[in-house]
C-alpha positions as YAML, in Angstrom:
chain: A
units: angstrom
residues:
- id: 1
  name: MET
  ca: [48.10, 24.14, -99.64]
- id: 2
  name: PHE
  ca: [49.90, 22.33, -96.98]
- id: 3
  name: ARG
  ca: [48.51, 24.78, -94.37]
- id: 4
  name: ARG
  ca: [45.17, 24.15, -95.76]
- id: 5
  name: ALA
  ca: [45.33, 20.49, -95.75]
- id: 6
  name: THR
  ca: [46.66, 20.42, -92.02]
- id: 7
  name: THR
  ca: [43.96, 22.49, -91.34]
- id: 8
  name: LEU
  ca: [41.46, 20.05, -92.83]
- id: 9
  name: ILE
  ca: [42.89, 17.23, -90.45]
- id: 10
  name: VAL
  ca: [42.91, 18.96, -87.51]
- id: 11
  name: ALA
  ca: [39.44, 19.78, -88.28]
- id: 12
  name: VAL
  ca: [38.55, 16.49, -88.94]
- id: 13
  name: MET
  ca: [40.10, 15.28, -85.87]
- id: 14
  name: LEU
  ca: [38.24, 17.75, -83.48]
- id: 15
  name: LEU
  ca: [35.10, 16.59, -85.33]
- id: 16
  name: VAL
  ca: [36.12, 12.87, -84.16]
- id: 17
  name: GLY
  ca: [37.03, 13.78, -81.39]
- id: 18
  name: LEU
  ca: [33.91, 15.36, -80.24]
- id: 19
  name: THR
  ca: [32.07, 12.39, -81.98]
- id: 20
  name: VAL
  ca: [33.87, 9.97, -79.72]
- id: 21
  name: GLY
  ca: [33.19, 12.12, -76.73]
- id: 22
  name: ALA
  ca: [29.84, 12.64, -76.80]
- id: 23
  name: ARG
  ca: [29.37, 8.90, -77.52]
- id: 24
  name: PHE
  ca: [30.76, 7.68, -74.44]
- id: 25
  name: LEU
  ca: [29.88, 11.19, -72.19]
- id: 26
  name: PRO
  ca: [27.10, 10.33, -69.69]
- id: 27
  name: VAL
  ca: [24.59, 12.89, -69.37]
- id: 28
  name: PRO
  ca: [21.53, 13.26, -66.66]
- id: 29
  name: TYR
  ca: [19.17, 12.72, -69.04]
- id: 30
  name: LEU
  ca: [16.60, 10.10, -69.57]
- id: 31
  name: VAL
  ca: [14.77, 8.45, -72.92]
- id: 32
  name: ALA
  ca: [11.39, 7.81, -72.78]
- id: 33
  name: SER
  ca: [10.56, 5.48, -76.03]
- id: 34
  name: PRO
  ca: [7.02, 3.05, -76.32]
- id: 35
  name: GLY
  ca: [7.36, 0.24, -74.54]
- id: 36
  name: LEU
  ca: [4.91, -2.99, -74.29]
- id: 37
  name: ALA
  ca: [1.44, -3.21, -74.60]
- id: 38
  name: LEU
  ca: [-0.47, -6.22, -72.69]
- id: 39
  name: ASN
  ca: [-3.90, -7.32, -72.90]
- id: 40
  name: THR
  ca: [-5.65, -7.06, -69.44]
- id: 41
  name: ILE
  ca: [-8.46, -9.69, -70.85]
- id: 42
  name: GLY
  ca: [-5.85, -12.33, -72.56]
- id: 43
  name: GLU
  ca: [-2.85, -14.41, -71.54]
- id: 44
  name: VAL
  ca: [0.82, -14.27, -70.38]
- id: 45
  name: GLU
  ca: [2.78, -17.31, -70.49]
- id: 46
  name: GLY
  ca: [-0.34, -19.10, -70.61]
- id: 47
  name: ASP
  ca: [-2.28, -17.87, -67.51]
- id: 48
  name: GLN
  ca: [-4.57, -15.21, -67.55]
- id: 49
  name: VAL
  ca: [-3.82, -11.47, -66.70]
- id: 50
  name: ILE
  ca: [-6.83, -11.06, -64.36]
- id: 51
  name: GLN
  ca: [-7.48, -14.39, -62.26]
- id: 52
  name: ILE
  ca: [-11.01, -14.25, -60.59]
- id: 53
  name: GLU
  ca: [-11.59, -17.33, -57.82]
- id: 54
  name: GLY
  ca: [-14.96, -17.23, -56.12]
- id: 55
  name: GLU
  ca: [-17.08, -16.13, -58.55]
- id: 56
  name: GLU
  ca: [-18.13, -16.86, -62.35]
- id: 57
  name: SER
  ca: [-16.14, -15.65, -64.90]
- id: 58
  name: TYR
  ca: [-16.05, -15.12, -68.72]
- id: 59
  name: GLU
  ca: [-13.31, -15.00, -71.31]
- id: 60
  name: HIS
  ca: [-14.39, -12.99, -74.50]
- id: 61
  name: ASP
  ca: [-11.93, -11.85, -77.97]
- id: 62
  name: GLY
  ca: [-10.89, -8.77, -78.71]
- id: 63
  name: GLU
  ca: [-8.50, -6.83, -76.71]
- id: 64
  name: LEU
  ca: [-8.26, -4.01, -73.27]
- id: 65
  name: ALA
  ca: [-4.60, -3.27, -73.47]
- id: 66
  name: MET
  ca: [-2.55, -1.34, -71.19]
- id: 67
  name: VAL
  ca: [0.32, 0.34, -72.80]
- id: 68
  name: THR
  ca: [3.76, 1.48, -70.98]
- id: 69
  name: VAL
  ca: [6.99, 3.93, -71.47]
- id: 70
  name: GLN
  ca: [10.04, 2.34, -71.99]
- id: 71
  name: TYR
  ca: [12.54, 4.67, -69.73]
- id: 72
  name: ALA
  ca: [16.53, 4.33, -70.55]
- id: 73
  name: GLY
  ca: [18.95, 5.93, -68.58]
- id: 74
  name: GLY
  ca: [18.87, 6.77, -64.85]
- id: 75
  name: PRO
  ca: [21.80, 6.73, -62.08]
- id: 76
  name: GLY
  ca: [24.39, 4.15, -62.57]
- id: 77
  name: THR
  ca: [23.34, 3.50, -66.10]
- id: 78
  name: ARG
  ca: [23.04, 7.43, -67.57]
- id: 79
  name: MET
  ca: [22.94, 7.78, -71.11]
- id: 80
  name: ASP
  ca: [26.06, 9.49, -73.59]
- id: 81
  name: MET
  ca: [25.47, 12.66, -75.35]
- id: 82
  name: LEU
  ca: [24.59, 11.66, -78.79]
- id: 83
  name: THR
  ca: [22.32, 8.46, -78.15]
- id: 84
  name: VAL
  ca: [20.00, 11.78, -75.92]
- id: 85
  name: LEU
  ca: [20.65, 13.49, -79.28]
- id: 86
  name: SER
  ca: [19.37, 11.05, -81.41]
- id: 87
  name: ALA
  ca: [16.26, 11.04, -79.03]
- id: 88
  name: TRP
  ca: [15.81, 14.80, -79.33]
- id: 89
  name: LEU
  ca: [15.16, 14.20, -83.01]
- id: 90
  name: SER
  ca: [12.97, 11.14, -82.50]
- id: 91
  name: PRO
  ca: [9.31, 11.65, -83.20]
- id: 92
  name: ASN
  ca: [8.65, 8.78, -81.55]
- id: 93
  name: GLU
  ca: [11.15, 9.22, -78.25]
- id: 94
  name: SER
  ca: [11.34, 12.39, -75.28]
- id: 95
  name: VAL
  ca: [13.91, 13.24, -73.41]
- id: 96
  name: LEU
  ca: [13.39, 14.67, -69.46]
- id: 97
  name: PRO
  ca: [15.50, 15.03, -66.80]
- id: 98
  name: GLU
  ca: [17.12, 12.70, -64.88]
- id: 99
  name: GLU
  ca: [15.41, 14.17, -61.68]
- id: 100
  name: ALA
  ca: [11.97, 13.57, -63.35]
- id: 101
  name: LEU
  ca: [11.77, 10.12, -62.30]
- id: 102
  name: PHE
  ca: [14.70, 9.93, -60.09]
- id: 103
  name: PRO
  ca: [14.74, 12.73, -57.07]
- id: 104
  name: PRO
  ca: [18.25, 13.26, -55.58]
- id: 105
  name: ASP
  ca: [16.40, 12.29, -52.13]
- id: 106
  name: ARG
  ca: [15.53, 9.45, -53.11]
- id: 107
  name: SER
  ca: [17.24, 6.03, -53.34]
- id: 108
  name: LEU
  ca: [16.68, 3.88, -56.25]
- id: 109
  name: GLU
  ca: [15.30, 1.20, -54.41]
- id: 110
  name: GLU
  ca: [13.01, 3.40, -52.94]
- id: 111
  name: ILE
  ca: [11.46, 4.81, -56.25]
- id: 112
  name: THR
  ca: [11.19, 0.86, -56.86]
- id: 113
  name: GLU
  ca: [9.18, 0.16, -53.53]
- id: 114
  name: SER
  ca: [7.26, 3.09, -54.46]
- id: 115
  name: GLN
  ca: [6.49, 2.11, -57.77]
- id: 116
  name: ASP
  ca: [5.33, -1.42, -57.30]
- id: 117
  name: MET
  ca: [3.42, 0.08, -54.32]
- id: 118
  name: GLN
  ca: [1.54, 2.11, -56.85]
- id: 119
  name: MET
  ca: [1.11, -0.72, -58.94]
- id: 120
  name: ASP
  ca: [-0.65, -2.52, -56.12]
- id: 121
  name: ASP
  ca: [-2.52, 0.21, -54.65]
- id: 122
  name: SER
  ca: [-3.97, 0.59, -58.55]
- id: 123
  name: GLN
  ca: [-4.66, -3.26, -58.88]
- id: 124
  name: THR
  ca: [-7.04, -2.46, -55.70]
- id: 125
  name: ALA
  ca: [-8.63, 1.03, -56.93]
- id: 126
  name: ALA
  ca: [-9.36, -1.27, -60.33]
- id: 127
  name: THR
  ca: [-11.34, -3.86, -58.21]
- id: 128
  name: ALA
  ca: [-12.87, -1.43, -56.09]
- id: 129
  name: ALA
  ca: [-14.05, 0.96, -59.30]
- id: 130
  name: ALA
  ca: [-15.34, -2.30, -61.55]
- id: 131
  name: LEU
  ca: [-17.39, -4.02, -58.44]
- id: 132
  name: THR
  ca: [-18.96, -0.19, -58.21]
- id: 133
  name: GLU
  ca: [-19.79, 0.18, -61.56]
- id: 134
  name: LEU
  ca: [-21.20, -3.60, -61.41]
- id: 135
  name: GLY
  ca: [-23.45, -2.71, -58.78]
- id: 136
  name: ILE
  ca: [-21.55, -5.33, -56.41]
- id: 137
  name: ASP
  ca: [-21.25, -4.28, -52.92]
- id: 138
  name: TYR
  ca: [-17.77, -4.91, -51.05]
- id: 139
  name: GLU
  ca: [-16.76, -3.90, -47.54]
- id: 140
  name: THR
  ca: [-14.27, -0.72, -47.06]
- id: 141
  name: ARG
  ca: [-12.39, -0.37, -43.32]
- id: 142
  name: SER
  ca: [-10.22, 2.50, -42.44]
- id: 143
  name: VAL
  ca: [-6.62, 1.20, -41.34]
- id: 144
  name: VAL
  ca: [-3.66, 2.89, -39.89]
- id: 145
  name: MET
  ca: [-1.02, 3.03, -42.10]
- id: 146
  name: GLY
  ca: [1.67, 5.00, -39.95]
- id: 147
  name: VAL
  ca: [1.81, 6.98, -36.72]
- id: 148
  name: GLY
  ca: [3.76, 10.08, -36.42]
- id: 149
  name: GLU
  ca: [6.35, 11.06, -33.85]
- id: 150
  name: ASP
  ca: [5.53, 13.00, -31.45]
- id: 151
  name: MET
  ca: [2.04, 13.40, -32.11]
- id: 152
  name: PRO
  ca: [-1.24, 12.63, -30.10]
- id: 153
  name: ALA
  ca: [-1.80, 9.11, -31.56]
- id: 154
  name: SER
  ca: [1.95, 7.93, -30.97]
- id: 155
  name: GLY
  ca: [2.27, 5.42, -28.36]
- id: 156
  name: GLU
  ca: [-1.90, 4.85, -28.44]
- id: 157
  name: LEU
  ca: [-2.36, 3.73, -32.02]
- id: 158
  name: ALA
  ca: [-0.36, 1.29, -34.33]
- id: 159
  name: GLU
  ca: [-0.07, 0.11, -37.91]
- id: 160
  name: ASP
  ca: [-2.88, -1.96, -38.92]
- id: 161
  name: ASP
  ca: [-5.65, -0.92, -36.30]
- id: 162
  name: VAL
  ca: [-8.96, -0.71, -38.13]
- id: 163
  name: ILE
  ca: [-10.69, 2.28, -36.89]
- id: 164
  name: THR
  ca: [-14.57, 1.52, -36.60]
- id: 165
  name: GLU
  ca: [-15.59, 4.73, -35.01]
- id: 166
  name: VAL
  ca: [-15.04, 8.08, -34.71]
- id: 167
  name: ASP
  ca: [-16.97, 9.83, -31.46]
- id: 168
  name: GLY
  ca: [-19.09, 6.75, -31.75]
- id: 169
  name: GLU
  ca: [-19.95, 7.26, -35.32]
- id: 170
  name: PRO
  ca: [-19.40, 4.29, -37.63]
- id: 171
  name: VAL
  ca: [-16.67, 4.93, -40.53]
- id: 172
  name: ALA
  ca: [-16.25, 2.83, -43.78]
- id: 173
  name: GLY
  ca: [-13.16, 4.29, -45.15]
- id: 174
  name: LYS
  ca: [-10.06, 6.79, -44.93]
- id: 175
  name: ASP
  ca: [-12.14, 9.72, -46.03]
- id: 176
  name: GLU
  ca: [-14.98, 9.43, -43.78]
- id: 177
  name: THR
  ca: [-12.39, 9.31, -40.65]
- id: 178
  name: VAL
  ca: [-10.46, 12.00, -41.91]
- id: 179
  name: GLU
  ca: [-13.11, 13.74, -41.72]
- id: 180
  name: LEU
  ca: [-14.57, 13.33, -38.99]
- id: 181
  name: VAL
  ca: [-11.29, 13.99, -36.81]
- id: 182
  name: ALA
  ca: [-10.93, 17.32, -38.81]
- id: 183
  name: ASP
  ca: [-14.63, 18.31, -37.48]
- id: 184
  name: ARG
  ca: [-13.44, 20.57, -34.23]
- id: 185
  name: ASP
  ca: [-11.44, 22.95, -33.31]
- id: 186
  name: PRO
  ca: [-7.09, 21.85, -32.79]
- id: 187
  name: GLY
  ca: [-7.24, 20.82, -29.16]
- id: 188
  name: ASP
  ca: [-10.26, 19.48, -28.80]
- id: 189
  name: PRO
  ca: [-10.47, 15.80, -27.73]
- id: 190
  name: VAL
  ca: [-11.41, 13.00, -30.04]
- id: 191
  name: GLU
  ca: [-12.59, 9.20, -29.32]
- id: 192
  name: LEU
  ca: [-11.99, 6.29, -31.49]
- id: 193
  name: THR
  ca: [-13.11, 2.71, -31.44]
- id: 194
  name: VAL
  ca: [-10.23, 0.32, -32.83]
- id: 195
  name: LEU
  ca: [-10.14, -3.26, -34.22]
- id: 196
  name: ARG
  ca: [-7.08, -4.83, -32.77]
- id: 197
  name: ASP
  ca: [-5.91, -7.90, -32.74]
- id: 198
  name: GLY
  ca: [-9.51, -9.33, -33.09]
- id: 199
  name: ALA
  ca: [-10.07, -7.31, -29.80]
- id: 200
  name: THR
  ca: [-12.15, -4.04, -29.71]
- id: 201
  name: GLU
  ca: [-10.52, -0.93, -28.18]
- id: 202
  name: HIS
  ca: [-11.51, 2.63, -27.14]
- id: 203
  name: VAL
  ca: [-8.88, 5.38, -27.03]
- id: 204
  name: GLU
  ca: [-9.27, 8.97, -26.74]
- id: 205
  name: LEU
  ca: [-6.64, 11.69, -27.59]
- id: 206
  name: THR
  ca: [-6.59, 15.41, -28.07]
- id: 207
  name: THR
  ca: [-6.25, 16.59, -31.51]
- id: 208
  name: THR
  ca: [-2.95, 18.86, -32.12]
- id: 209
  name: ASP
  ca: [-3.20, 22.06, -34.69]
- id: 210
  name: ASP
  ca: [-1.80, 21.80, -38.16]
- id: 211
  name: ASN
  ca: [-2.47, 24.98, -40.00]
- id: 212
  name: GLY
  ca: [-5.66, 25.18, -38.78]
- id: 213
  name: THR
  ca: [-6.51, 21.77, -38.52]
- id: 214
  name: ALA
  ca: [-7.22, 19.68, -36.15]
- id: 215
  name: ILE
  ca: [-4.85, 16.17, -36.17]
- id: 216
  name: ILE
  ca: [-3.87, 13.14, -34.17]
- id: 217
  name: GLY
  ca: [-1.08, 12.67, -36.82]
- id: 218
  name: ILE
  ca: [-1.96, 9.47, -38.26]
- id: 219
  name: MET
  ca: [-1.82, 7.91, -41.63]
- id: 220
  name: VAL
  ca: [-4.77, 6.34, -42.86]
- id: 221
  name: GLY
  ca: [-5.74, 4.37, -45.61]
- id: 222
  name: ASN
  ca: [-8.35, 1.92, -47.03]
- id: 223
  name: ASP
  ca: [-8.87, -1.78, -46.49]
- id: 224
  name: MET
  ca: [-11.09, -3.05, -49.26]
- id: 225
  name: GLU
  ca: [-12.42, -6.47, -48.12]
- id: 226
  name: PHE
  ca: [-14.07, -7.84, -51.87]
- id: 227
  name: PRO
  ca: [-16.56, -10.84, -51.78]
- id: 228
  name: PHE
  ca: [-14.43, -12.64, -54.38]
- id: 229
  name: ASP
  ca: [-10.39, -12.60, -54.85]
- id: 230
  name: VAL
  ca: [-8.96, -10.81, -58.32]
- id: 231
  name: GLU
  ca: [-5.25, -11.32, -58.75]
- id: 232
  name: ILE
  ca: [-3.63, -9.39, -61.51]
- id: 233
  name: ALA
  ca: [-0.65, -10.23, -62.96]
- id: 234
  name: VAL
  ca: [2.02, -7.79, -65.01]
- id: 235
  name: GLY
  ca: [5.33, -8.97, -64.53]
- id: 236
  name: GLU
  ca: [7.72, -6.52, -63.56]
- id: 237
  name: VAL
  ca: [5.38, -3.35, -65.03]
- id: 238
  name: GLY
  ca: [4.85, -0.47, -62.13]
- id: 239
  name: GLY
  ca: [3.53, 2.39, -61.51]
- id: 240
  name: PRO
  ca: [-0.77, 3.02, -61.49]
- id: 241
  name: SER
  ca: [-1.04, 4.35, -64.55]
- id: 242
  name: ALA
  ca: [-3.34, 1.00, -65.84]
- id: 243
  name: GLY
  ca: [-5.71, 1.64, -63.05]
- id: 244
  name: MET
  ca: [-8.61, 2.11, -66.10]
- id: 245
  name: MET
  ca: [-7.42, -0.57, -68.38]
- id: 246
  name: PHE
  ca: [-7.73, -2.89, -65.11]
- id: 247
  name: ALA
  ca: [-10.99, -2.25, -64.01]
- id: 248
  name: LEU
  ca: [-12.13, -2.76, -67.55]
- id: 249
  name: GLY
  ca: [-10.75, -5.54, -68.02]
- id: 250
  name: ILE
  ca: [-12.37, -6.98, -64.68]
- id: 251
  name: MET
  ca: [-15.44, -6.05, -65.75]
- id: 252
  name: ASP
  ca: [-14.99, -7.53, -68.71]
- id: 253
  name: ARG
  ca: [-14.03, -10.70, -66.91]
- id: 254
  name: LEU
  ca: [-17.04, -10.54, -64.74]
- id: 255
  name: SER
  ca: [-19.65, -9.83, -67.69]
- id: 256
  name: GLU
  ca: [-21.53, -12.35, -69.90]
- id: 257
  name: GLU
  ca: [-21.62, -10.42, -72.54]
- id: 258
  name: SER
  ca: [-17.91, -8.72, -74.27]
- id: 259
  name: LEU
  ca: [-17.07, -5.13, -73.53]
- id: 260
  name: THR
  ca: [-15.27, -5.00, -76.86]
- id: 261
  name: ASP
  ca: [-16.93, -7.04, -79.14]
- id: 262
  name: GLY
  ca: [-13.96, -7.78, -80.70]
- id: 263
  name: HIS
  ca: [-12.16, -4.88, -81.30]
- id: 264
  name: THR
  ca: [-9.10, -3.81, -80.13]
- id: 265
  name: ILE
  ca: [-9.15, -0.78, -77.78]
- id: 266
  name: ALA
  ca: [-5.97, 0.55, -75.77]
- id: 267
  name: GLY
  ca: [-5.32, 3.12, -73.14]
- id: 268
  name: SER
  ca: [-3.88, 4.83, -69.92]
- id: 269
  name: GLY
  ca: [-5.26, 6.43, -67.04]
- id: 270
  name: THR
  ca: [-5.13, 6.48, -63.29]
- id: 271
  name: ILE
  ca: [-8.30, 4.81, -61.23]
- id: 272
  name: GLU
  ca: [-10.10, 5.87, -58.13]
- id: 273
  name: PRO
  ca: [-11.81, 3.45, -56.27]
- id: 274
  name: ASN
  ca: [-15.31, 5.85, -57.01]
- id: 275
  name: GLY
  ca: [-13.87, 5.35, -60.70]
- id: 276
  name: THR
  ca: [-12.19, 9.07, -61.53]
- id: 277
  name: VAL
  ca: [-10.25, 8.34, -63.79]
- id: 278
  name: GLY
  ca: [-6.80, 10.09, -64.07]
- id: 279
  name: GLY
  ca: [-4.06, 11.91, -65.86]
- id: 280
  name: VAL
  ca: [-0.69, 9.74, -66.52]
- id: 281
  name: SER
  ca: [2.42, 11.03, -68.64]
- id: 282
  name: GLY
  ca: [4.16, 9.46, -70.74]
- id: 283
  name: VAL
  ca: [1.40, 9.54, -73.38]
- id: 284
  name: GLU
  ca: [2.85, 10.31, -76.65]
- id: 285
  name: GLN
  ca: [4.81, 7.17, -76.46]
- id: 286
  name: LYS
  ca: [2.18, 5.43, -75.57]
- id: 287
  name: VAL
  ca: [-0.29, 5.98, -78.32]
- id: 288
  name: VAL
  ca: [2.28, 5.16, -80.51]
- id: 289
  name: SER
  ca: [2.66, 1.82, -78.74]
- id: 290
  name: ALA
  ca: [-1.07, 1.48, -79.07]
- id: 291
  name: ALA
  ca: [-1.29, 2.35, -82.82]
- id: 292
  name: GLU
  ca: [1.53, -0.19, -83.12]
- id: 293
  name: GLU
  ca: [-0.38, -3.04, -81.40]
- id: 294
  name: GLY
  ca: [-3.01, -2.19, -83.93]
- id: 295
  name: ALA
  ca: [-5.36, -0.56, -81.56]
- id: 296
  name: GLU
  ca: [-8.27, 1.24, -83.22]
- id: 297
  name: TYR
  ca: [-9.35, 3.21, -80.24]
- id: 298
  name: PHE
  ca: [-6.99, 5.09, -76.99]
- id: 299
  name: PHE
  ca: [-8.60, 5.67, -73.80]
- id: 300
  name: VAL
  ca: [-7.26, 8.28, -72.12]
- id: 301
  name: ALA
  ca: [-8.00, 11.33, -69.16]
- id: 302
  name: GLU
  ca: [-8.96, 14.31, -69.82]
- id: 303
  name: GLU
  ca: [-6.09, 15.78, -68.38]
- id: 304
  name: SER
  ca: [-3.88, 14.31, -70.55]
- id: 305
  name: CYS
  ca: [-5.45, 14.92, -74.01]
- id: 306
  name: GLY
  ca: [-2.77, 17.45, -74.80]
- id: 307
  name: GLN
  ca: [0.06, 14.83, -74.64]
- id: 308
  name: ALA
  ca: [-2.29, 12.56, -76.85]
- id: 309
  name: GLN
  ca: [-2.42, 15.18, -79.56]
- id: 310
  name: ARG
  ca: [1.22, 15.64, -79.65]
- id: 311
  name: SER
  ca: [1.74, 12.04, -80.24]
- id: 312
  name: PRO
  ca: [3.18, 11.29, -84.27]
- id: 313
  name: ALA
  ca: [0.84, 8.19, -83.94]
- id: 314
  name: SER
  ca: [-2.46, 10.29, -83.33]
- id: 315
  name: ASP
  ca: [-3.53, 10.05, -86.45]
- id: 316
  name: GLU
  ca: [-3.64, 6.27, -86.46]
- id: 317
  name: VAL
  ca: [-5.56, 5.62, -83.30]
- id: 318
  name: ASP
  ca: [-8.86, 7.33, -82.57]
- id: 319
  name: VAL
  ca: [-8.16, 8.90, -78.96]
- id: 320
  name: VAL
  ca: [-11.14, 8.78, -76.43]
- id: 321
  name: LYS
  ca: [-11.54, 11.40, -73.72]
- id: 322
  name: ILE
  ca: [-12.35, 9.63, -70.32]
- id: 323
  name: GLY
  ca: [-13.34, 11.66, -67.26]
- id: 324
  name: GLU
  ca: [-14.99, 8.45, -65.05]
- id: 325
  name: LEU
  ca: [-15.03, 4.60, -65.87]
- id: 326
  name: GLY
  ca: [-18.63, 4.83, -66.64]
- id: 327
  name: ASP
  ca: [-17.34, 6.86, -69.53]
- id: 328
  name: ALA
  ca: [-15.39, 4.50, -70.81]
- id: 329
  name: VAL
  ca: [-17.94, 1.73, -70.30]
- id: 330
  name: ASP
  ca: [-20.36, 4.23, -72.68]
- id: 331
  name: ALA
  ca: [-17.55, 4.68, -75.05]
- id: 332
  name: LEU
  ca: [-17.34, 0.83, -75.50]
- id: 333
  name: GLU
  ca: [-21.18, 0.40, -76.03]
- id: 334
  name: SER
  ca: [-21.37, 2.78, -79.02]
- id: 335
  name: ILE
  ca: [-18.06, 1.27, -80.67]
- id: 336
  name: ARG
  ca: [-20.07, -2.33, -80.06]
- id: 337
  name: ASN
  ca: [-23.31, -0.42, -81.83]
- id: 338
  name: GLY
  ca: [-21.01, 0.48, -84.69]
- id: 339
  name: ASP
  ca: [-21.15, 4.17, -84.11]
- id: 340
  name: ALA
  ca: [-18.81, 6.22, -85.96]
- id: 341
  name: PRO
  ca: [-15.42, 7.25, -83.77]
- id: 342
  name: GLU
  ca: [-16.28, 11.41, -84.45]
- id: 343
  name: ASP
  ca: [-19.32, 10.28, -82.38]
- id: 344
  name: LEU
  ca: [-17.24, 9.64, -79.41]
- id: 345
  name: PRO
  ca: [-15.83, 12.50, -77.28]
- id: 346
  name: SER
  ca: [-12.67, 13.21, -78.58]
- id: 347
  name: CYS
  ca: [-9.41, 15.23, -77.28]
...
C-alpha cells in the first residue's frame, strides 16, 4: 500500500512538473487567430478610413470590411508549449513555424519595414485598380528604385531617376522599361532618356548577361500620378492582403450609387494595378473574423479558396470566388439585385 501511494505521489508530481514546465517552456511557433475587421467605407475614431481630396466623394451605408489575422509569438515573445498545444486543438486558431513570418536571416525591423512598404504599395495599387475599373485616367512613370553595385548602371543612374524613354521609345511603367531593355542580346548597348531633378539626361549603357537576358542592373518601380489624392488610414496594420477591399472602398467613395446597397461584405486578397486579385494567407481565421463582424459574404481570391473552405466559419458566410476586381464588382451588382447566393461564383 505504501509503495502504491508513493508511486501515485511521484506520478502526480511528474505530471504537475511537466504541466508547469510546458507552461513556461518557450517554443519557436506562432499562433494565428482571428483579428480585427475594419470597414473601409466607414470611420475610425471619427475620420473616414478612405479620404479623397480634389474629387467629389460620397458616403454610403453598408460595409466593405478588410479582415486581418492576429499573430502571437515570435522572437523575443515566444509562446509557451501549453498555449501552442491549446491553439492546436482550437478550431479558430492555427499554429505555424516561427520562420513563416520571421525568417532567421532578417531582423524584426526589416520585417516590420517590409510589411509597412507592402501596405503602402497595396494602397497605391488599389487606387490604380479602382480608377482603371471606373475608367479614370492616371499617369504611370518608371522610376529607378535601386542600382546594383558593379553593374552597367552603377554611377550612371541613381535612385528616383525617372526613365521616360528606352532607345527613343516612350515608356509608361516598369513593365515596359524591363521589356524594352531585355529586348536585345546581352552585351548590346541601350540608350535611356532620364528625368533627373527636373532636367532631361541621355544615358548610354552596355547591357550585361543575366541567365541569357540583357540587364543593366537596376530595380525599377512604378510611380503613379493620380488626378486627385486618395489617403487610407488603417493604423498599425501591415501587409498587402487588404488591397482588394481598399479598391472596392475607393470605388464606393467615388460612386454616386452604393456598391453594397447596405449589405455587409468582407474579404481579403491582394490587388495589382490592372485589377488582378491574388491569394493571401490566414484566410481560415479571416473567415471567422468576417462571421463575427456579421458579414453576409466573404470575397476571396480563387487561389485561397481551399483555405476558406477549411475555415470553421465557412458555413456561416457565403464565400465568393474572385479573380479580378471586375468579378467583385459583378458580384456586388448581383447582391444588390437580390440574386441568390448560389448564383454567385463560389469556392
